Amino acid sequence: MESGLDYHSARALLEWQIELGATDAIGDAPVDRYALPDTTPKAKKPAAVQAAPEKPQKVDPVQVAKAAAQGAASLDQLRAAMDAFELCELKRGARQLVFADGTQGARVMIVGEAPGREEDREGKPFVGRAGQLLDRMLAAIDLDRTKNVYITNVLPWRPPQNRDPKPEEIGMMKPFLERHVALAKPEVLVIMGNVSCQAVLGKRGITRLRGKWEQALDLPVIPMFHPAYLLRQPQMKRQAWADLLELNARLEGK
Ligand code: URA
Protein backbone atom coordinates (compact mmCIF):
# COMPACT_ATOMS: atom_id res chain seq x y z
CA MET A 1 0.00 0.00 0.00
CA GLU A 2 1.23 3.48 -0.90
CA SER A 3 1.77 5.26 2.47
CA GLY A 4 3.34 8.49 1.26
CA LEU A 5 6.16 8.08 3.79
CA ASP A 6 9.76 8.08 2.72
CA TYR A 7 11.90 5.08 3.58
CA HIS A 8 13.53 6.63 6.65
CA SER A 9 10.29 7.84 8.21
CA ALA A 10 8.60 4.46 7.58
CA ARG A 11 11.54 2.61 9.14
CA ALA A 12 11.59 4.93 12.21
CA LEU A 13 7.85 4.30 12.76
CA LEU A 14 8.31 0.55 12.47
CA GLU A 15 11.16 0.55 14.97
CA TRP A 16 9.08 2.61 17.38
CA GLN A 17 6.21 0.03 17.16
CA ILE A 18 8.65 -2.84 17.73
CA GLU A 19 9.95 -0.99 20.77
CA LEU A 20 6.38 -0.79 22.07
CA GLY A 21 6.10 -4.58 21.78
CA ALA A 22 4.43 -5.12 18.37
CA THR A 23 5.59 -8.44 16.90
CA ASP A 24 3.20 -9.21 13.99
CA ALA A 25 1.50 -7.19 11.32
CA ILE A 26 -2.22 -8.14 11.43
CA GLY A 27 -3.75 -5.58 9.11
CA ASP A 28 -3.00 -2.72 6.83
CA ALA A 29 -5.44 -0.25 8.43
CA PRO A 30 -5.48 0.77 12.14
CA VAL A 31 -8.50 -0.47 14.22
CA ASP A 32 -10.14 1.65 16.94
CA ARG A 33 -11.32 -1.14 19.23
CA TYR A 34 -13.09 1.28 21.58
CA ALA A 35 -15.50 2.14 18.72
CA LEU A 36 -16.43 -1.50 18.05
CA PRO A 37 -19.71 -3.00 19.41
CA ASP A 38 -19.28 -5.03 22.60
CA THR A 39 -19.33 -8.67 21.60
CA THR A 40 -18.11 -10.06 24.97
CA PRO A 41 -20.18 -13.19 25.65
CA LYS A 42 -22.42 -12.70 28.68
CA ALA A 43 -22.25 -15.28 31.48
CA LYS A 44 -25.34 -17.46 31.25
CA LYS A 45 -27.48 -17.83 34.35
CA PRO A 46 -27.77 -21.52 35.17
CA ALA A 47 -31.54 -21.96 35.00
CA ALA A 48 -32.04 -25.01 37.20
CA VAL A 49 -29.41 -24.27 39.85
CA GLN A 50 -30.87 -20.92 40.99
CA ALA A 51 -32.01 -21.04 44.62
CA ALA A 52 -35.69 -20.28 45.23
CA PRO A 53 -36.00 -16.72 46.65
CA GLU A 54 -36.25 -16.85 50.45
CA LYS A 55 -39.56 -15.69 51.87
CA PRO A 56 -39.02 -12.94 54.48
CA GLN A 57 -39.89 -14.38 57.88
CA LYS A 58 -42.81 -12.55 59.49
CA VAL A 59 -42.03 -11.61 63.08
CA ASP A 60 -44.91 -11.30 65.54
CA PRO A 61 -43.83 -8.51 67.92
CA VAL A 62 -46.23 -9.70 70.64
CA GLN A 63 -44.70 -13.19 70.61
CA VAL A 64 -41.19 -11.72 70.71
CA ALA A 65 -42.21 -9.48 73.62
CA LYS A 66 -43.78 -12.44 75.46
CA ALA A 67 -40.64 -14.55 75.11
CA ALA A 68 -38.38 -11.67 76.18
CA ALA A 69 -40.59 -10.81 79.17
CA GLN A 70 -40.89 -14.43 80.33
CA GLY A 71 -37.11 -14.81 80.16
CA ALA A 72 -36.64 -12.07 82.76
CA ALA A 73 -36.17 -13.45 86.26
CA SER A 74 -35.76 -10.10 88.05
CA LEU A 75 -36.71 -6.45 87.62
CA ASP A 76 -33.17 -5.67 86.47
CA GLN A 77 -33.37 -8.39 83.84
CA LEU A 78 -36.76 -7.11 82.75
CA ARG A 79 -35.38 -3.60 82.33
CA ALA A 80 -32.54 -5.00 80.20
CA ALA A 81 -34.97 -7.09 78.11
CA MET A 82 -37.15 -4.04 77.45
CA ASP A 83 -34.14 -1.94 76.59
CA ALA A 84 -33.10 -4.57 74.03
CA PHE A 85 -36.58 -4.83 72.46
CA GLU A 86 -36.38 -3.29 68.98
CA LEU A 87 -39.86 -3.90 67.54
CA CYS A 88 -41.73 -0.90 68.97
CA GLU A 89 -41.39 2.19 66.76
CA LEU A 90 -41.68 4.48 69.80
CA LYS A 91 -38.17 3.51 70.81
CA ARG A 92 -36.71 5.30 67.75
CA GLY A 93 -38.15 8.67 68.76
CA ALA A 94 -37.44 8.47 72.49
CA ARG A 95 -34.28 9.51 74.30
CA GLN A 96 -34.29 6.55 76.63
CA LEU A 97 -36.27 3.78 78.28
CA VAL A 98 -38.40 4.91 81.21
CA PHE A 99 -38.70 1.77 83.29
CA ALA A 100 -39.87 2.53 86.83
CA ASP A 101 -39.36 4.63 89.92
CA GLY A 102 -40.11 4.22 93.58
CA THR A 103 -39.66 1.44 96.07
CA GLN A 104 -39.32 -2.17 94.99
CA GLY A 105 -41.41 -4.49 97.14
CA ALA A 106 -44.01 -1.77 97.88
CA ARG A 107 -47.61 -2.82 98.55
CA VAL A 108 -48.92 -0.33 95.98
CA MET A 109 -47.95 -0.29 92.32
CA ILE A 110 -49.12 2.56 90.09
CA VAL A 111 -49.42 2.16 86.34
CA GLY A 112 -49.52 5.34 84.25
CA GLU A 113 -49.72 5.72 80.49
CA ALA A 114 -46.44 6.74 78.90
CA PRO A 115 -43.54 9.10 79.55
CA GLY A 116 -43.84 12.75 78.57
CA ARG A 117 -41.05 15.22 77.82
CA GLU A 118 -39.65 15.45 81.36
CA GLU A 119 -39.80 11.71 81.93
CA ASP A 120 -38.08 11.07 78.58
CA ARG A 121 -35.33 13.45 79.63
CA GLU A 122 -34.85 12.07 83.16
CA GLY A 123 -35.56 8.39 82.51
CA LYS A 124 -38.10 8.21 85.37
CA PRO A 125 -41.91 8.04 85.30
CA PHE A 126 -44.08 10.86 86.60
CA VAL A 127 -41.50 13.59 87.18
CA GLY A 128 -43.28 16.42 85.29
CA ARG A 129 -46.30 18.46 86.42
CA ALA A 130 -48.62 15.45 86.44
CA GLY A 131 -46.05 13.57 88.51
CA GLN A 132 -45.86 16.37 91.06
CA LEU A 133 -49.63 16.29 91.43
CA LEU A 134 -49.47 12.51 91.76
CA ASP A 135 -46.93 12.86 94.59
CA ARG A 136 -49.23 15.31 96.40
CA MET A 137 -52.21 12.98 95.96
CA LEU A 138 -50.26 10.03 97.33
CA ALA A 139 -48.92 12.06 100.25
CA ALA A 140 -52.52 12.72 101.33
CA ILE A 141 -52.82 9.03 102.24
CA ASP A 142 -49.24 8.62 103.48
CA LEU A 143 -47.89 7.09 100.31
CA ASP A 144 -44.50 8.17 99.04
CA ARG A 145 -42.47 6.81 96.15
CA THR A 146 -39.29 6.95 98.20
CA LYS A 147 -40.87 4.70 100.87
CA ASN A 148 -43.91 2.66 99.91
CA VAL A 149 -45.02 3.08 96.27
CA TYR A 150 -43.67 1.60 93.03
CA ILE A 151 -44.47 3.39 89.75
CA THR A 152 -44.34 2.43 86.09
CA ASN A 153 -46.14 3.10 82.80
CA VAL A 154 -47.85 0.97 80.15
CA LEU A 155 -45.33 2.25 77.60
CA PRO A 156 -41.67 2.80 78.46
CA TRP A 157 -40.96 5.20 75.57
CA ARG A 158 -42.34 8.67 74.96
CA PRO A 159 -44.78 8.82 72.02
CA PRO A 160 -43.84 11.59 69.56
CA GLN A 161 -45.47 14.93 70.42
CA ASN A 162 -47.13 13.12 73.35
CA ARG A 163 -49.68 11.62 70.98
CA ASP A 164 -52.01 8.90 72.30
CA PRO A 165 -50.45 5.44 72.29
CA LYS A 166 -51.78 3.22 69.48
CA PRO A 167 -53.64 0.00 70.38
CA GLU A 168 -50.91 -2.09 68.70
CA GLU A 169 -48.24 -0.35 70.80
CA ILE A 170 -50.21 -1.09 73.97
CA GLY A 171 -50.70 -4.73 72.89
CA MET A 172 -47.04 -5.14 72.00
CA MET A 173 -45.77 -3.86 75.35
CA LYS A 174 -48.42 -5.57 77.47
CA PRO A 175 -46.38 -8.76 78.06
CA PHE A 176 -43.66 -6.59 79.61
CA LEU A 177 -46.19 -4.85 81.86
CA GLU A 178 -47.64 -8.19 82.98
CA ARG A 179 -44.19 -9.48 83.81
CA HIS A 180 -43.36 -6.21 85.55
CA VAL A 181 -46.36 -6.63 87.85
CA ALA A 182 -45.54 -10.31 88.48
CA LEU A 183 -41.94 -9.47 89.45
CA ALA A 184 -42.82 -6.39 91.54
CA LYS A 185 -45.44 -8.41 93.48
CA PRO A 186 -47.57 -5.55 94.80
CA GLU A 187 -50.69 -6.14 96.87
CA VAL A 188 -52.80 -3.73 94.84
CA LEU A 189 -52.57 -2.08 91.46
CA VAL A 190 -53.66 1.51 90.78
CA ILE A 191 -54.26 2.12 87.08
CA MET A 192 -54.38 5.76 86.01
CA GLY A 193 -56.28 6.81 82.90
CA ASN A 194 -57.76 5.04 79.91
CA VAL A 195 -54.54 3.68 78.43
CA SER A 196 -53.82 1.79 81.66
CA CYS A 197 -57.42 0.55 81.80
CA GLN A 198 -57.07 -0.67 78.21
CA ALA A 199 -53.81 -2.47 78.95
CA VAL A 200 -54.81 -4.03 82.29
CA LEU A 201 -58.58 -4.49 82.05
CA GLY A 202 -58.99 -4.61 78.27
CA LYS A 203 -61.56 -1.80 78.38
CA ARG A 204 -61.83 1.99 78.48
CA GLY A 205 -64.25 4.40 80.13
CA ILE A 206 -62.38 5.82 83.11
CA THR A 207 -65.31 7.99 84.22
CA ARG A 208 -67.42 4.87 84.64
CA LEU A 209 -64.63 2.58 85.89
CA ARG A 210 -62.91 4.85 88.44
CA GLY A 211 -63.10 4.05 92.12
CA LYS A 212 -64.45 0.50 91.65
CA TRP A 213 -62.27 -2.48 92.44
CA GLU A 214 -61.69 -5.03 89.71
CA GLN A 215 -59.61 -8.18 89.60
CA ALA A 216 -56.85 -8.42 86.98
CA LEU A 217 -53.35 -9.91 86.73
CA ASP A 218 -54.25 -11.88 89.90
CA LEU A 219 -54.58 -8.66 91.89
CA PRO A 220 -57.18 -6.19 93.11
CA VAL A 221 -57.05 -3.24 90.73
CA ILE A 222 -58.50 0.23 91.16
CA PRO A 223 -58.83 2.61 88.20
CA MET A 224 -58.40 6.35 88.89
CA PHE A 225 -58.37 9.55 86.92
CA HIS A 226 -54.97 10.33 85.46
CA PRO A 227 -53.30 13.30 87.22
CA ALA A 228 -52.74 14.99 83.84
CA TYR A 229 -56.53 14.91 83.39
CA LEU A 230 -56.99 16.38 86.88
CA LEU A 231 -54.66 19.25 85.94
CA ARG A 232 -57.00 20.06 83.05
CA GLN A 233 -60.22 19.34 84.96
CA PRO A 234 -59.55 20.35 88.61
CA GLN A 235 -63.25 19.99 89.48
CA MET A 236 -62.73 16.19 89.15
CA LYS A 237 -60.28 16.17 92.09
CA ARG A 238 -63.23 15.50 94.38
CA GLN A 239 -63.76 12.08 92.80
CA ALA A 240 -60.01 11.46 92.83
CA TRP A 241 -59.99 12.18 96.56
CA ALA A 242 -62.80 9.66 97.10
CA ASP A 243 -60.80 7.06 95.13
CA LEU A 244 -57.70 7.72 97.25
CA LEU A 245 -59.75 7.17 100.41
CA GLU A 246 -61.04 3.92 98.91
CA LEU A 247 -57.45 2.82 98.24
CA ASN A 248 -56.39 3.81 101.75
CA ALA A 249 -59.29 1.87 103.31
CA ARG A 250 -58.19 -1.23 101.40
CA LEU A 251 -54.58 -0.83 102.53
CA GLU A 252 -55.69 -0.41 106.14
CA GLY A 253 -57.85 -3.52 105.86
CA LYS A 254 -61.12 -1.68 106.40
N1 URA B 1 -48.01 10.59 82.41
C1 URA B 1 -47.91 9.26 82.55
O1 URA B 1 -48.86 8.54 82.35
N2 URA B 1 -46.75 8.77 82.92
C2 URA B 1 -45.68 9.51 83.14
O2 URA B 1 -44.65 8.97 83.46
C3 URA B 1 -45.81 10.90 83.00
C4 URA B 1 -46.98 11.42 82.63
mmCIF file of C-alpha atoms and ligand atoms in Angstrom:
data_model
loop_
_atom_site.group_PDB
_atom_site.id
_atom_site.type_symbol
_atom_site.label_atom_id
_atom_site.label_comp_id
_atom_site.label_asym_id
_atom_site.label_seq_id
_atom_site.Cartn_x
_atom_site.Cartn_y
_atom_site.Cartn_z
ATOM 1 C CA MET A 1 0.000 0.000 0.000
ATOM 2 C CA GLU A 2 1.232 3.481 -0.905
ATOM 3 C CA SER A 3 1.771 5.260 2.473
ATOM 4 C CA GLY A 4 3.335 8.494 1.255
ATOM 5 C CA LEU A 5 6.163 8.075 3.794
ATOM 6 C CA ASP A 6 9.761 8.076 2.724
ATOM 7 C CA TYR A 7 11.901 5.083 3.577
ATOM 8 C CA HIS A 8 13.528 6.627 6.654
ATOM 9 C CA SER A 9 10.291 7.842 8.214
ATOM 10 C CA ALA A 10 8.604 4.460 7.579
ATOM 11 C CA ARG A 11 11.537 2.609 9.144
ATOM 12 C CA ALA A 12 11.588 4.929 12.206
ATOM 13 C CA LEU A 13 7.850 4.299 12.756
ATOM 14 C CA LEU A 14 8.310 0.550 12.469
ATOM 15 C CA GLU A 15 11.159 0.551 14.966
ATOM 16 C CA TRP A 16 9.076 2.613 17.378
ATOM 17 C CA GLN A 17 6.213 0.027 17.159
ATOM 18 C CA ILE A 18 8.651 -2.837 17.727
ATOM 19 C CA GLU A 19 9.953 -0.992 20.767
ATOM 20 C CA LEU A 20 6.383 -0.793 22.066
ATOM 21 C CA GLY A 21 6.095 -4.578 21.779
ATOM 22 C CA ALA A 22 4.435 -5.116 18.368
ATOM 23 C CA THR A 23 5.591 -8.442 16.902
ATOM 24 C CA ASP A 24 3.200 -9.210 13.986
ATOM 25 C CA ALA A 25 1.501 -7.193 11.316
ATOM 26 C CA ILE A 26 -2.216 -8.141 11.425
ATOM 27 C CA GLY A 27 -3.747 -5.579 9.107
ATOM 28 C CA ASP A 28 -2.997 -2.715 6.826
ATOM 29 C CA ALA A 29 -5.439 -0.250 8.429
ATOM 30 C CA PRO A 30 -5.476 0.766 12.144
ATOM 31 C CA VAL A 31 -8.496 -0.466 14.223
ATOM 32 C CA ASP A 32 -10.145 1.650 16.941
ATOM 33 C CA ARG A 33 -11.321 -1.138 19.231
ATOM 34 C CA TYR A 34 -13.093 1.278 21.576
ATOM 35 C CA ALA A 35 -15.505 2.136 18.725
ATOM 36 C CA LEU A 36 -16.429 -1.499 18.049
ATOM 37 C CA PRO A 37 -19.706 -2.997 19.409
ATOM 38 C CA ASP A 38 -19.285 -5.027 22.603
ATOM 39 C CA THR A 39 -19.333 -8.669 21.603
ATOM 40 C CA THR A 40 -18.113 -10.059 24.966
ATOM 41 C CA PRO A 41 -20.185 -13.195 25.648
ATOM 42 C CA LYS A 42 -22.422 -12.702 28.678
ATOM 43 C CA ALA A 43 -22.251 -15.283 31.477
ATOM 44 C CA LYS A 44 -25.339 -17.461 31.249
ATOM 45 C CA LYS A 45 -27.482 -17.831 34.351
ATOM 46 C CA PRO A 46 -27.774 -21.519 35.166
ATOM 47 C CA ALA A 47 -31.535 -21.959 34.997
ATOM 48 C CA ALA A 48 -32.036 -25.006 37.197
ATOM 49 C CA VAL A 49 -29.410 -24.275 39.852
ATOM 50 C CA GLN A 50 -30.872 -20.922 40.988
ATOM 51 C CA ALA A 51 -32.013 -21.045 44.625
ATOM 52 C CA ALA A 52 -35.689 -20.278 45.227
ATOM 53 C CA PRO A 53 -35.996 -16.720 46.655
ATOM 54 C CA GLU A 54 -36.248 -16.855 50.447
ATOM 55 C CA LYS A 55 -39.555 -15.687 51.874
ATOM 56 C CA PRO A 56 -39.021 -12.936 54.478
ATOM 57 C CA GLN A 57 -39.890 -14.379 57.883
ATOM 58 C CA LYS A 58 -42.807 -12.549 59.492
ATOM 59 C CA VAL A 59 -42.034 -11.614 63.077
ATOM 60 C CA ASP A 60 -44.912 -11.304 65.541
ATOM 61 C CA PRO A 61 -43.830 -8.509 67.921
ATOM 62 C CA VAL A 62 -46.230 -9.699 70.640
ATOM 63 C CA GLN A 63 -44.699 -13.188 70.607
ATOM 64 C CA VAL A 64 -41.187 -11.724 70.710
ATOM 65 C CA ALA A 65 -42.208 -9.482 73.617
ATOM 66 C CA LYS A 66 -43.780 -12.438 75.464
ATOM 67 C CA ALA A 67 -40.641 -14.550 75.113
ATOM 68 C CA ALA A 68 -38.383 -11.666 76.184
ATOM 69 C CA ALA A 69 -40.585 -10.814 79.167
ATOM 70 C CA GLN A 70 -40.889 -14.434 80.331
ATOM 71 C CA GLY A 71 -37.112 -14.807 80.159
ATOM 72 C CA ALA A 72 -36.637 -12.068 82.758
ATOM 73 C CA ALA A 73 -36.174 -13.447 86.263
ATOM 74 C CA SER A 74 -35.758 -10.100 88.050
ATOM 75 C CA LEU A 75 -36.713 -6.453 87.620
ATOM 76 C CA ASP A 76 -33.165 -5.669 86.472
ATOM 77 C CA GLN A 77 -33.367 -8.393 83.837
ATOM 78 C CA LEU A 78 -36.764 -7.106 82.746
ATOM 79 C CA ARG A 79 -35.380 -3.601 82.333
ATOM 80 C CA ALA A 80 -32.543 -5.001 80.203
ATOM 81 C CA ALA A 81 -34.969 -7.086 78.115
ATOM 82 C CA MET A 82 -37.151 -4.045 77.454
ATOM 83 C CA ASP A 83 -34.136 -1.941 76.587
ATOM 84 C CA ALA A 84 -33.104 -4.570 74.027
ATOM 85 C CA PHE A 85 -36.581 -4.831 72.457
ATOM 86 C CA GLU A 86 -36.383 -3.295 68.977
ATOM 87 C CA LEU A 87 -39.864 -3.902 67.543
ATOM 88 C CA CYS A 88 -41.726 -0.902 68.971
ATOM 89 C CA GLU A 89 -41.394 2.185 66.765
ATOM 90 C CA LEU A 90 -41.681 4.476 69.796
ATOM 91 C CA LYS A 91 -38.170 3.506 70.812
ATOM 92 C CA ARG A 92 -36.714 5.300 67.752
ATOM 93 C CA GLY A 93 -38.149 8.668 68.758
ATOM 94 C CA ALA A 94 -37.438 8.466 72.486
ATOM 95 C CA ARG A 95 -34.279 9.512 74.297
ATOM 96 C CA GLN A 96 -34.294 6.552 76.634
ATOM 97 C CA LEU A 97 -36.271 3.784 78.279
ATOM 98 C CA VAL A 98 -38.401 4.914 81.211
ATOM 99 C CA PHE A 99 -38.703 1.768 83.294
ATOM 100 C CA ALA A 100 -39.869 2.534 86.827
ATOM 101 C CA ASP A 101 -39.364 4.626 89.921
ATOM 102 C CA GLY A 102 -40.105 4.219 93.583
ATOM 103 C CA THR A 103 -39.657 1.436 96.065
ATOM 104 C CA GLN A 104 -39.324 -2.166 94.993
ATOM 105 C CA GLY A 105 -41.409 -4.493 97.137
ATOM 106 C CA ALA A 106 -44.014 -1.770 97.883
ATOM 107 C CA ARG A 107 -47.610 -2.821 98.552
ATOM 108 C CA VAL A 108 -48.916 -0.328 95.979
ATOM 109 C CA MET A 109 -47.954 -0.292 92.318
ATOM 110 C CA ILE A 110 -49.116 2.559 90.087
ATOM 111 C CA VAL A 111 -49.421 2.157 86.335
ATOM 112 C CA GLY A 112 -49.524 5.340 84.251
ATOM 113 C CA GLU A 113 -49.721 5.715 80.491
ATOM 114 C CA ALA A 114 -46.444 6.744 78.899
ATOM 115 C CA PRO A 115 -43.535 9.101 79.546
ATOM 116 C CA GLY A 116 -43.840 12.752 78.567
ATOM 117 C CA ARG A 117 -41.047 15.220 77.816
ATOM 118 C CA GLU A 118 -39.654 15.453 81.363
ATOM 119 C CA GLU A 119 -39.797 11.711 81.925
ATOM 120 C CA ASP A 120 -38.084 11.073 78.578
ATOM 121 C CA ARG A 121 -35.329 13.451 79.631
ATOM 122 C CA GLU A 122 -34.854 12.073 83.157
ATOM 123 C CA GLY A 123 -35.556 8.388 82.513
ATOM 124 C CA LYS A 124 -38.100 8.207 85.370
ATOM 125 C CA PRO A 125 -41.908 8.039 85.303
ATOM 126 C CA PHE A 126 -44.080 10.865 86.599
ATOM 127 C CA VAL A 127 -41.505 13.590 87.178
ATOM 128 C CA GLY A 128 -43.276 16.421 85.294
ATOM 129 C CA ARG A 129 -46.297 18.457 86.421
ATOM 130 C CA ALA A 130 -48.623 15.449 86.441
ATOM 131 C CA GLY A 131 -46.052 13.573 88.509
ATOM 132 C CA GLN A 132 -45.856 16.368 91.064
ATOM 133 C CA LEU A 133 -49.629 16.291 91.430
ATOM 134 C CA LEU A 134 -49.474 12.507 91.764
ATOM 135 C CA ASP A 135 -46.931 12.855 94.585
ATOM 136 C CA ARG A 136 -49.233 15.312 96.403
ATOM 137 C CA MET A 137 -52.214 12.983 95.959
ATOM 138 C CA LEU A 138 -50.264 10.033 97.332
ATOM 139 C CA ALA A 139 -48.916 12.058 100.247
ATOM 140 C CA ALA A 140 -52.519 12.718 101.330
ATOM 141 C CA ILE A 141 -52.822 9.033 102.240
ATOM 142 C CA ASP A 142 -49.239 8.617 103.484
ATOM 143 C CA LEU A 143 -47.888 7.095 100.313
ATOM 144 C CA ASP A 144 -44.495 8.171 99.035
ATOM 145 C CA ARG A 145 -42.472 6.809 96.147
ATOM 146 C CA THR A 146 -39.287 6.948 98.201
ATOM 147 C CA LYS A 147 -40.871 4.700 100.865
ATOM 148 C CA ASN A 148 -43.913 2.662 99.906
ATOM 149 C CA VAL A 149 -45.024 3.079 96.269
ATOM 150 C CA TYR A 150 -43.671 1.599 93.035
ATOM 151 C CA ILE A 151 -44.465 3.395 89.750
ATOM 152 C CA THR A 152 -44.342 2.434 86.088
ATOM 153 C CA ASN A 153 -46.142 3.098 82.804
ATOM 154 C CA VAL A 154 -47.850 0.971 80.151
ATOM 155 C CA LEU A 155 -45.331 2.251 77.598
ATOM 156 C CA PRO A 156 -41.674 2.800 78.462
ATOM 157 C CA TRP A 157 -40.960 5.202 75.566
ATOM 158 C CA ARG A 158 -42.343 8.668 74.963
ATOM 159 C CA PRO A 159 -44.779 8.820 72.024
ATOM 160 C CA PRO A 160 -43.835 11.588 69.564
ATOM 161 C CA GLN A 161 -45.472 14.934 70.419
ATOM 162 C CA ASN A 162 -47.126 13.116 73.354
ATOM 163 C CA ARG A 163 -49.685 11.618 70.976
ATOM 164 C CA ASP A 164 -52.012 8.905 72.301
ATOM 165 C CA PRO A 165 -50.453 5.443 72.289
ATOM 166 C CA LYS A 166 -51.780 3.222 69.482
ATOM 167 C CA PRO A 167 -53.637 -0.002 70.379
ATOM 168 C CA GLU A 168 -50.912 -2.090 68.698
ATOM 169 C CA GLU A 169 -48.240 -0.353 70.804
ATOM 170 C CA ILE A 170 -50.208 -1.095 73.969
ATOM 171 C CA GLY A 171 -50.699 -4.727 72.893
ATOM 172 C CA MET A 172 -47.040 -5.136 72.004
ATOM 173 C CA MET A 173 -45.766 -3.856 75.350
ATOM 174 C CA LYS A 174 -48.421 -5.569 77.473
ATOM 175 C CA PRO A 175 -46.379 -8.759 78.058
ATOM 176 C CA PHE A 176 -43.662 -6.590 79.606
ATOM 177 C CA LEU A 177 -46.185 -4.846 81.857
ATOM 178 C CA GLU A 178 -47.645 -8.187 82.976
ATOM 179 C CA ARG A 179 -44.191 -9.479 83.810
ATOM 180 C CA HIS A 180 -43.364 -6.212 85.555
ATOM 181 C CA VAL A 181 -46.358 -6.635 87.853
ATOM 182 C CA ALA A 182 -45.543 -10.308 88.480
ATOM 183 C CA LEU A 183 -41.944 -9.470 89.455
ATOM 184 C CA ALA A 184 -42.816 -6.388 91.539
ATOM 185 C CA LYS A 185 -45.436 -8.412 93.478
ATOM 186 C CA PRO A 186 -47.572 -5.550 94.800
ATOM 187 C CA GLU A 187 -50.692 -6.136 96.868
ATOM 188 C CA VAL A 188 -52.798 -3.733 94.838
ATOM 189 C CA LEU A 189 -52.565 -2.084 91.465
ATOM 190 C CA VAL A 190 -53.663 1.511 90.778
ATOM 191 C CA ILE A 191 -54.264 2.124 87.079
ATOM 192 C CA MET A 192 -54.375 5.764 86.009
ATOM 193 C CA GLY A 193 -56.276 6.815 82.899
ATOM 194 C CA ASN A 194 -57.759 5.037 79.907
ATOM 195 C CA VAL A 195 -54.540 3.676 78.426
ATOM 196 C CA SER A 196 -53.823 1.789 81.660
ATOM 197 C CA CYS A 197 -57.421 0.552 81.796
ATOM 198 C CA GLN A 198 -57.068 -0.673 78.213
ATOM 199 C CA ALA A 199 -53.809 -2.475 78.954
ATOM 200 C CA VAL A 200 -54.807 -4.030 82.285
ATOM 201 C CA LEU A 201 -58.582 -4.492 82.050
ATOM 202 C CA GLY A 202 -58.987 -4.608 78.265
ATOM 203 C CA LYS A 203 -61.560 -1.802 78.376
ATOM 204 C CA ARG A 204 -61.833 1.986 78.483
ATOM 205 C CA GLY A 205 -64.250 4.400 80.126
ATOM 206 C CA ILE A 206 -62.381 5.816 83.114
ATOM 207 C CA THR A 207 -65.309 7.994 84.220
ATOM 208 C CA ARG A 208 -67.415 4.869 84.643
ATOM 209 C CA LEU A 209 -64.626 2.582 85.885
ATOM 210 C CA ARG A 210 -62.910 4.853 88.439
ATOM 211 C CA GLY A 211 -63.105 4.046 92.120
ATOM 212 C CA LYS A 212 -64.451 0.497 91.654
ATOM 213 C CA TRP A 213 -62.272 -2.478 92.441
ATOM 214 C CA GLU A 214 -61.691 -5.034 89.712
ATOM 215 C CA GLN A 215 -59.613 -8.183 89.599
ATOM 216 C CA ALA A 216 -56.852 -8.419 86.981
ATOM 217 C CA LEU A 217 -53.354 -9.914 86.731
ATOM 218 C CA ASP A 218 -54.249 -11.877 89.895
ATOM 219 C CA LEU A 219 -54.578 -8.661 91.890
ATOM 220 C CA PRO A 220 -57.178 -6.187 93.115
ATOM 221 C CA VAL A 221 -57.045 -3.242 90.733
ATOM 222 C CA ILE A 222 -58.502 0.226 91.164
ATOM 223 C CA PRO A 223 -58.835 2.611 88.203
ATOM 224 C CA MET A 224 -58.403 6.346 88.892
ATOM 225 C CA PHE A 225 -58.372 9.554 86.925
ATOM 226 C CA HIS A 226 -54.975 10.328 85.460
ATOM 227 C CA PRO A 227 -53.296 13.299 87.222
ATOM 228 C CA ALA A 228 -52.743 14.995 83.836
ATOM 229 C CA TYR A 229 -56.534 14.914 83.393
ATOM 230 C CA LEU A 230 -56.991 16.384 86.878
ATOM 231 C CA LEU A 231 -54.664 19.248 85.944
ATOM 232 C CA ARG A 232 -57.003 20.061 83.046
ATOM 233 C CA GLN A 233 -60.216 19.341 84.960
ATOM 234 C CA PRO A 234 -59.548 20.349 88.606
ATOM 235 C CA GLN A 235 -63.250 19.987 89.476
ATOM 236 C CA MET A 236 -62.728 16.191 89.151
ATOM 237 C CA LYS A 237 -60.282 16.169 92.094
ATOM 238 C CA ARG A 238 -63.235 15.496 94.384
ATOM 239 C CA GLN A 239 -63.760 12.076 92.803
ATOM 240 C CA ALA A 240 -60.009 11.460 92.832
ATOM 241 C CA TRP A 241 -59.992 12.177 96.556
ATOM 242 C CA ALA A 242 -62.797 9.663 97.104
ATOM 243 C CA ASP A 243 -60.797 7.064 95.134
ATOM 244 C CA LEU A 244 -57.701 7.719 97.247
ATOM 245 C CA LEU A 245 -59.748 7.167 100.411
ATOM 246 C CA GLU A 246 -61.038 3.915 98.908
ATOM 247 C CA LEU A 247 -57.449 2.821 98.244
ATOM 248 C CA ASN A 248 -56.395 3.811 101.753
ATOM 249 C CA ALA A 249 -59.285 1.872 103.313
ATOM 250 C CA ARG A 250 -58.191 -1.229 101.399
ATOM 251 C CA LEU A 251 -54.580 -0.835 102.533
ATOM 252 C CA GLU A 252 -55.690 -0.406 106.143
ATOM 253 C CA GLY A 253 -57.855 -3.517 105.864
ATOM 254 C CA LYS A 254 -61.122 -1.682 106.396
HETATM 255 N N1 URA B 1 -48.014 10.594 82.410
HETATM 256 C C1 URA B 1 -47.913 9.264 82.547
HETATM 257 O O1 URA B 1 -48.857 8.537 82.346
HETATM 258 N N2 URA B 1 -46.751 8.773 82.924
HETATM 259 C C2 URA B 1 -45.682 9.510 83.137
HETATM 260 O O2 URA B 1 -44.652 8.973 83.456
HETATM 261 C C3 URA B 1 -45.812 10.897 82.997
HETATM 262 C C4 URA B 1 -46.984 11.424 82.630
#
